[in-house]
Amino acid sequence: SWDKKTNEFSVSEKAARGVTCDVCHSISGAIPLDDTITSEHGNGSHIIDTETHIKYGPLKNSNSPYHETQYSELHTKANLCANCHNIIHPVNGAPIERTYDEWRVSPYAQNGIVCQDCHMNSVEVAIQIAKTLKRPETFINKKVRLGGKASTLGTEDRSIVHSHEFVGGNAIISAIMSPKNLRKRQHADIARKRLQNATELTVDLKQRNDGLFELGVDVFNSGAGHNLPTSLTQVRHIWIEATITDGDNNLLFETGKLDNHHDLDEDKTVIFKSWAVDAKGNDTHDPWAINHIVRDTTIPPKGHSKHDFVFNNKNDSEQINVDVKLNYRSATQHMTDALLGDKAPTIPTINMEHFSKAYVQKNGQWVEAEQSYQSLEVDIENN
């Protein structure tokens, strides 16, 4: 809600705590798969020990002066994360969040890489994991130090001491809830860095036999062990923004621009997301109302999505300037306004990739000019 006294977005004290240490480290096991909706982990299928005050974790021989500790194999596996990050509608079976399922059929899972390897280590380590498809233990060296003592009172050196920042792609919530909190701003910065290392963008320009031009844009999910985007994909979205001008800066083609209300024309934009409908077939982004998914354009791990944009060089210009961005938002402005009303903050756009080149004709072919064309636009997050 919007706090009129502080003129800031606020939540209740309990909600502000989020998922605390005690939640995950009180998980003693999971419900038998035969008793779950899909015979898989998910829908909160974990068992929380509220009786013994034992804290469970992935470290053997751990000790704490504050509580009993116990090694838990579950905490070393992605199954732990699936309990909250695989959600199926309990009534109609519609997939609401499938992050675990996306990982389970990915090259990451096939190579033994689990959620904790990327999301409980630094961005730099996650980048190396994505490049090599190897677990972090395999490239620990003098430059990459992941080990040490697991606490200030620890006596045993561990090969890996996991970060508990749990940063993904959500750079919005932390910043909105606590805009003056340095730690929250750092959390948002890490999320942006992860997003900006999750994909690779390949762009090519060619002239067709009919005289029209074709701009090819390939988006490669190079760095995420799940689809892009993931989680509530009917809310989160990634899209291609492209602006093409001639040598005199005349506009030849444009797509993916936000309107004055910071919304997209989805019919004219390449968007990576899912579209859900309710039982009556009406569009919905409310998880509880979803009946089924009618379309899904999210990009799987190590997957590509290629799109071609056709335009006319109407003035026969000898130079064509191409500016392409891959953008991300945690939610649409329209949905945010519906939830928070007139005081809703503007949802910023995070630029994941940016390609800007000038092309000129050489020996009958269009090639990149020696000096790249510089876009006159400024990314929204840098305004």
Coordinates of N, CA and C in Angstrom, one line a residue, residues 9 31 36 47 57 62 93 97 108 133 144 151 192 269 295 297 305 309 314 317 351 382:
F9 N 6.0 3.5 -0.7 CA 5.3 2.2 -0.7 C 5.6 1.5 0.5
I31 N 6.7 -33.8 1.7 CA 5.6 -34.7 1.6 C 5.9 -35.8 0.5
T36 N 1.3 -35.7 -3.5 CA 1.3 -34.3 -4.1 C 0.4 -34.3 -5.3
I47 N 7.9 -30.0 4.6 CA 7.5 -30.2 6.0 C 8.3 -29.3 6.9
G57 N 20.3 -28.0 7.4 CA 21.1 -27.4 6.4 C 22.0 -28.3 5.6
S62 N 28.0 -29.5 11.5 CA 27.8 -28.1 11.8 C 27.4 -28.0 13.3
G93 N -5.4 -27.6 -12.1 CA -4.1 -28.1 -12.6 C -3.4 -27.2 -13.5
E97 N 3.4 -21.4 -11.8 CA 4.9 -21.1 -11.8 C 5.6 -22.4 -12.0
Y108 N 21.3 -27.8 -17.5 CA 21.9 -27.5 -16.2 C 21.6 -28.8 -15.3
L133 N 28.9 -25.0 -17.8 CA 27.9 -26.1 -17.3 C 28.6 -27.0 -16.4
V144 N 39.1 -17.3 -7.6 CA 37.7 -17.5 -7.2 C 37.7 -18.3 -5.9
S151 N 30.2 -19.2 9.5 CA 29.7 -18.1 10.5 C 30.9 -17.5 11.2
R192 N 20.0 -6.5 -11.4 CA 20.2 -5.9 -12.7 C 21.4 -6.6 -13.4
T269 N 4.5 -6.1 -30.8 CA 5.8 -6.2 -30.2 C 6.1 -7.7 -30.0
R295 N -0.8 -19.3 -24.6 CA 0.4 -19.1 -25.4 C 1.6 -18.9 -24.5
T297 N 5.8 -17.9 -24.9 CA 7.0 -17.5 -25.8 C 8.2 -17.4 -24.9
S305 N 15.6 -17.8 -29.7 CA 14.3 -17.3 -30.3 C 14.7 -16.3 -31.3
F309 N 12.4 -8.7 -38.8 CA 11.6 -7.5 -39.0 C 11.9 -7.0 -40.4
K314 N 13.1 3.5 -47.8 CA 12.2 4.3 -48.8 C 13.0 5.4 -49.5
S317 N 18.7 5.4 -48.9 CA 19.8 5.9 -48.2 C 21.0 5.0 -48.3
N351 N 17.4 -2.6 -19.2 CA 18.0 -3.0 -20.4 C 19.0 -4.2 -20.3
N382 N 18.6 4.9 -16.4 CA 19.6 5.9 -16.2 C 19.1 7.4 -16.3

